[in-house]
């Protein structure tokens, strides 16, 4: 029997401002079911200093093996002083580890977004509606408009898994949809011909 390749969804809530609503939603049944339906095997959550109670309550109520986990390996931690790059990298494909590319779901803090974008895996950005005088909504919209990520909403977070899979497909197109070249509808062969100086 073939073993299912590892596929990781890494969620970062952030280290400064609490985002309990996001933590609760990623542990909710619709989101977990969406991950399972898209062949994810692991949910890794950075839940912040104030999220431990929510996470511990969930794991106590639904220990490993419970059907409410949808077969997912669910793990979490509060904070890592050396940053989250190793956890973010766990979402990348790796033939040696029998791992396929997953996704990152992040609060809309600029630092986390930039770190995630550098890895090139599908990114879902979720603005915190409870923060005042912040630009998270604007930042998320701009990133989505440029085709770099998708914006997730708390009231429909499960749908962000589907959107991340669409983003994965679109981001593999050539030329990239955000390059400006896509307007010319030229394929890879045409671009290479231009670069090598061939004339039609």
mmCIF file of C-alpha atoms in Angstrom:
data_model
loop_
_atom_site.group_PDB
_atom_site.id
_atom_site.type_symbol
_atom_site.label_atom_id
_atom_site.label_comp_id
_atom_site.label_asym_id
_atom_site.label_seq_id
_atom_site.Cartn_x
_atom_site.Cartn_y
_atom_site.Cartn_z
ATOM 1 C CA UNK A 1 0.000 0.000 0.000
ATOM 2 C CA UNK A 2 1.406 3.376 -1.041
ATOM 3 C CA UNK A 3 2.097 5.846 1.726
ATOM 4 C CA UNK A 4 0.526 9.297 1.416
ATOM 5 C CA UNK A 5 3.213 11.945 0.799
ATOM 6 C CA UNK A 6 3.692 14.447 3.589
ATOM 7 C CA UNK A 7 1.925 17.744 2.929
ATOM 8 C CA UNK A 8 2.177 20.473 5.567
ATOM 9 C CA UNK A 9 0.021 23.492 6.301
ATOM 10 C CA UNK A 10 1.944 25.870 8.553
ATOM 11 C CA UNK A 11 -0.081 28.522 10.372
ATOM 12 C CA UNK A 12 1.481 31.502 12.123
ATOM 13 C CA UNK A 13 -0.722 33.596 14.384
ATOM 14 C CA UNK A 14 2.055 36.060 15.228
ATOM 15 C CA UNK A 15 4.085 36.772 18.330
ATOM 16 C CA UNK A 16 2.884 40.210 19.410
ATOM 17 C CA UNK A 17 -0.857 40.790 19.001
ATOM 18 C CA UNK A 18 -3.169 37.882 19.929
ATOM 19 C CA UNK A 19 -5.327 36.476 17.132
ATOM 20 C CA UNK A 20 -7.516 33.954 18.946
ATOM 21 C CA UNK A 21 -10.180 34.080 16.245
ATOM 22 C CA UNK A 22 -7.750 32.780 13.626
ATOM 23 C CA UNK A 23 -6.463 30.045 15.922
ATOM 24 C CA UNK A 24 -10.008 28.884 16.647
ATOM 25 C CA UNK A 25 -10.881 28.826 12.949
ATOM 26 C CA UNK A 26 -7.884 26.716 11.892
ATOM 27 C CA UNK A 27 -8.880 24.170 14.553
ATOM 28 C CA UNK A 28 -12.512 24.186 13.423
ATOM 29 C CA UNK A 29 -14.020 21.249 11.540
ATOM 30 C CA UNK A 30 -14.564 22.931 8.128
ATOM 31 C CA UNK A 31 -10.916 24.014 7.865
ATOM 32 C CA UNK A 32 -9.565 20.636 8.973
ATOM 33 C CA UNK A 33 -11.871 18.849 6.547
ATOM 34 C CA UNK A 34 -10.704 21.129 3.716
ATOM 35 C CA UNK A 35 -7.080 20.271 4.507
ATOM 36 C CA UNK A 36 -7.870 16.565 4.503
ATOM 37 C CA UNK A 37 -9.781 16.830 1.221
ATOM 38 C CA UNK A 38 -6.708 18.433 -0.360
ATOM 39 C CA UNK A 39 -4.359 15.651 0.801
ATOM 40 C CA UNK A 40 -2.716 17.538 3.674
ATOM 41 C CA UNK A 41 -1.219 15.293 6.339
ATOM 42 C CA UNK A 42 0.044 17.777 8.946
ATOM 43 C CA UNK A 43 -1.144 21.034 10.502
ATOM 44 C CA UNK A 44 1.612 22.904 12.344
ATOM 45 C CA UNK A 45 0.512 25.988 14.293
ATOM 46 C CA UNK A 46 2.507 28.794 15.869
ATOM 47 C CA UNK A 47 -0.215 29.958 18.242
ATOM 48 C CA UNK A 48 1.511 32.767 20.160
ATOM 49 C CA UNK A 49 1.782 33.390 23.868
ATOM 50 C CA UNK A 50 -1.945 33.659 24.503
ATOM 51 C CA UNK A 51 -3.078 30.821 22.261
ATOM 52 C CA UNK A 52 -1.856 27.901 24.347
ATOM 53 C CA UNK A 53 -5.145 27.539 26.240
ATOM 54 C CA UNK A 54 -7.156 27.287 23.015
ATOM 55 C CA UNK A 55 -4.710 24.799 21.509
ATOM 56 C CA UNK A 56 -4.456 22.670 24.662
ATOM 57 C CA UNK A 57 -8.238 22.600 25.044
ATOM 58 C CA UNK A 58 -8.568 21.367 21.479
ATOM 59 C CA UNK A 59 -5.960 18.621 21.841
ATOM 60 C CA UNK A 60 -7.517 17.488 25.136
ATOM 61 C CA UNK A 61 -10.967 17.284 23.564
ATOM 62 C CA UNK A 62 -9.753 15.704 20.324
ATOM 63 C CA UNK A 63 -6.647 13.587 20.972
ATOM 64 C CA UNK A 64 -4.858 11.826 18.092
ATOM 65 C CA UNK A 65 -7.041 9.214 16.433
ATOM 66 C CA UNK A 66 -10.308 11.081 16.890
ATOM 67 C CA UNK A 67 -12.293 11.401 13.636
ATOM 68 C CA UNK A 68 -12.639 15.149 14.236
ATOM 69 C CA UNK A 69 -8.943 15.454 13.344
ATOM 70 C CA UNK A 70 -9.568 14.073 9.845
ATOM 71 C CA UNK A 71 -6.386 12.013 10.043
ATOM 72 C CA UNK A 72 -4.192 15.098 10.439
ATOM 73 C CA UNK A 73 -1.073 15.262 12.580
ATOM 74 C CA UNK A 74 -1.799 18.476 14.517
ATOM 75 C CA UNK A 75 1.080 20.083 16.392
ATOM 76 C CA UNK A 76 1.700 23.523 17.852
ATOM 77 C CA UNK A 77 4.072 25.788 19.744
ATOM 78 C CA UNK A 78 3.938 29.289 21.167
ATOM 79 C CA UNK A 79 7.060 31.155 20.070
ATOM 80 C CA UNK A 80 10.588 30.590 18.780
ATOM 81 C CA UNK A 81 13.161 33.303 19.346
ATOM 82 C CA UNK A 82 15.194 32.231 16.313
ATOM 83 C CA UNK A 83 12.305 32.797 13.910
ATOM 84 C CA UNK A 84 9.983 30.554 11.928
ATOM 85 C CA UNK A 85 12.029 29.789 8.833
ATOM 86 C CA UNK A 86 12.480 26.044 9.574
ATOM 87 C CA UNK A 87 8.733 25.659 10.099
ATOM 88 C CA UNK A 88 7.961 27.607 6.938
ATOM 89 C CA UNK A 89 10.451 25.494 4.995
ATOM 90 C CA UNK A 90 8.623 22.351 6.130
ATOM 91 C CA UNK A 91 5.903 23.303 3.618
ATOM 92 C CA UNK A 92 8.271 22.953 0.647
ATOM 93 C CA UNK A 93 8.484 19.808 -1.439
ATOM 94 C CA UNK A 94 11.354 17.447 -0.671
ATOM 95 C CA UNK A 95 11.776 14.160 -2.534
ATOM 96 C CA UNK A 96 14.123 12.810 0.138
ATOM 97 C CA UNK A 97 11.427 13.264 2.779
ATOM 98 C CA UNK A 98 8.596 12.132 0.491
ATOM 99 C CA UNK A 99 7.043 15.578 0.929
ATOM 100 C CA UNK A 100 4.966 17.560 -1.548
ATOM 101 C CA UNK A 101 4.470 21.308 -1.441
ATOM 102 C CA UNK A 102 1.967 22.552 1.126
ATOM 103 C CA UNK A 103 0.910 26.048 2.130
ATOM 104 C CA UNK A 104 1.507 28.802 4.671
ATOM 105 C CA UNK A 105 -1.369 30.607 6.358
ATOM 106 C CA UNK A 106 -0.262 33.778 8.101
ATOM 107 C CA UNK A 107 -1.558 36.754 9.997
ATOM 108 C CA UNK A 108 -1.059 39.905 7.939
ATOM 109 C CA UNK A 109 2.115 41.109 9.619
ATOM 110 C CA UNK A 110 4.630 42.365 7.067
ATOM 111 C CA UNK A 111 7.585 40.444 8.531
ATOM 112 C CA UNK A 112 5.865 37.063 8.358
ATOM 113 C CA UNK A 113 4.523 37.793 4.884
ATOM 114 C CA UNK A 114 7.940 38.706 3.476
ATOM 115 C CA UNK A 115 9.558 35.623 4.981
ATOM 116 C CA UNK A 116 6.838 33.389 3.550
ATOM 117 C CA UNK A 117 6.922 34.968 0.084
ATOM 118 C CA UNK A 118 10.640 34.249 -0.260
ATOM 119 C CA UNK A 119 9.906 30.512 -0.131
ATOM 120 C CA UNK A 120 7.563 30.544 -3.114
ATOM 121 C CA UNK A 121 4.900 28.276 -1.610
ATOM 122 C CA UNK A 122 1.198 29.194 -1.681
ATOM 123 C CA UNK A 123 0.486 31.837 0.944
ATOM 124 C CA UNK A 124 -2.827 32.775 2.544
ATOM 125 C CA UNK A 125 -2.835 36.101 4.413
ATOM 126 C CA UNK A 126 -5.526 36.700 7.043
ATOM 127 C CA UNK A 127 -5.961 40.289 8.306
ATOM 128 C CA UNK A 128 -6.891 40.712 11.958
ATOM 129 C CA UNK A 129 -10.149 42.725 12.022
ATOM 130 C CA UNK A 130 -9.716 43.547 15.722
ATOM 131 C CA UNK A 131 -6.579 45.634 15.239
ATOM 132 C CA UNK A 132 -7.110 49.381 15.038
ATOM 133 C CA UNK A 133 -5.106 51.874 12.971
ATOM 134 C CA UNK A 134 -3.355 49.153 11.023
ATOM 135 C CA UNK A 135 -2.872 48.526 7.334
ATOM 136 C CA UNK A 136 -3.353 44.760 7.288
ATOM 137 C CA UNK A 137 -6.411 44.835 5.035
ATOM 138 C CA UNK A 138 -4.684 47.158 2.579
ATOM 139 C CA UNK A 139 -1.509 45.078 2.590
ATOM 140 C CA UNK A 140 -3.429 41.834 2.046
ATOM 141 C CA UNK A 141 -5.405 43.326 -0.856
ATOM 142 C CA UNK A 142 -2.267 44.639 -2.545
ATOM 143 C CA UNK A 143 -0.465 41.312 -2.248
ATOM 144 C CA UNK A 144 -3.463 39.446 -3.629
ATOM 145 C CA UNK A 145 -3.881 41.940 -6.487
ATOM 146 C CA UNK A 146 -0.306 41.237 -7.566
ATOM 147 C CA UNK A 147 -0.888 37.488 -7.516
ATOM 148 C CA UNK A 148 1.588 36.795 -4.715
ATOM 149 C CA UNK A 149 -0.910 35.429 -2.183
ATOM 150 C CA UNK A 150 -4.603 35.080 -1.465
ATOM 151 C CA UNK A 151 -6.554 36.831 1.267
ATOM 152 C CA UNK A 152 -8.243 34.587 3.795
ATOM 153 C CA UNK A 153 -11.376 35.553 5.709
ATOM 154 C CA UNK A 154 -12.333 34.287 9.135
ATOM 155 C CA UNK A 155 -15.915 33.626 8.066
ATOM 156 C CA UNK A 156 -14.832 31.423 5.137
ATOM 157 C CA UNK A 157 -11.375 30.200 6.071
ATOM 158 C CA UNK A 158 -11.916 26.692 4.717
ATOM 159 C CA UNK A 159 -12.280 28.166 1.230
ATOM 160 C CA UNK A 160 -8.759 29.581 1.507
ATOM 161 C CA UNK A 161 -7.403 26.036 1.159
ATOM 162 C CA UNK A 162 -9.038 25.758 -2.260
ATOM 163 C CA UNK A 163 -7.760 29.213 -3.204
ATOM 164 C CA UNK A 164 -4.233 28.218 -2.196
ATOM 165 C CA UNK A 165 -4.413 25.211 -4.519
ATOM 166 C CA UNK A 166 -5.551 27.487 -7.363
ATOM 167 C CA UNK A 167 -2.700 29.880 -6.565
ATOM 168 C CA UNK A 168 -0.252 26.972 -6.750
ATOM 169 C CA UNK A 169 -1.430 26.151 -10.271
ATOM 170 C CA UNK A 170 -1.489 29.760 -11.459
ATOM 171 C CA UNK A 171 1.951 30.557 -10.044
ATOM 172 C CA UNK A 172 3.462 27.714 -12.093
ATOM 173 C CA UNK A 173 2.247 29.228 -15.367
ATOM 174 C CA UNK A 174 4.700 30.878 -17.731
ATOM 175 C CA UNK A 175 4.952 33.773 -18.014
ATOM 176 C CA UNK A 176 3.951 34.549 -14.414
ATOM 177 C CA UNK A 177 0.558 36.208 -14.156
ATOM 178 C CA UNK A 178 2.079 39.172 -12.314
ATOM 179 C CA UNK A 179 4.951 39.758 -14.736
ATOM 180 C CA UNK A 180 3.158 41.967 -17.236
ATOM 181 C CA UNK A 181 4.256 39.546 -19.949
ATOM 182 C CA UNK A 182 1.069 37.544 -19.472
ATOM 183 C CA UNK A 183 -0.832 40.254 -21.293
ATOM 184 C CA UNK A 184 1.060 39.275 -24.429
ATOM 185 C CA UNK A 185 -0.011 35.628 -23.960
ATOM 186 C CA UNK A 186 3.384 34.279 -24.910
ATOM 187 C CA UNK A 187 4.474 30.834 -23.888
ATOM 188 C CA UNK A 188 7.868 29.721 -22.647
ATOM 189 C CA UNK A 189 9.075 28.829 -26.151
ATOM 190 C CA UNK A 190 8.369 32.353 -27.407
ATOM 191 C CA UNK A 191 10.097 33.947 -24.438
ATOM 192 C CA UNK A 192 13.180 31.769 -24.956
ATOM 193 C CA UNK A 193 13.198 32.608 -28.654
ATOM 194 C CA UNK A 194 13.149 36.315 -27.822
ATOM 195 C CA UNK A 195 16.009 35.905 -25.354
ATOM 196 C CA UNK A 196 18.114 33.987 -27.896
ATOM 197 C CA UNK A 197 17.454 36.510 -30.649
ATOM 198 C CA UNK A 198 15.314 34.347 -32.924
ATOM 199 C CA UNK A 199 12.991 36.219 -35.275
ATOM 200 C CA UNK A 200 9.546 34.996 -36.288
#
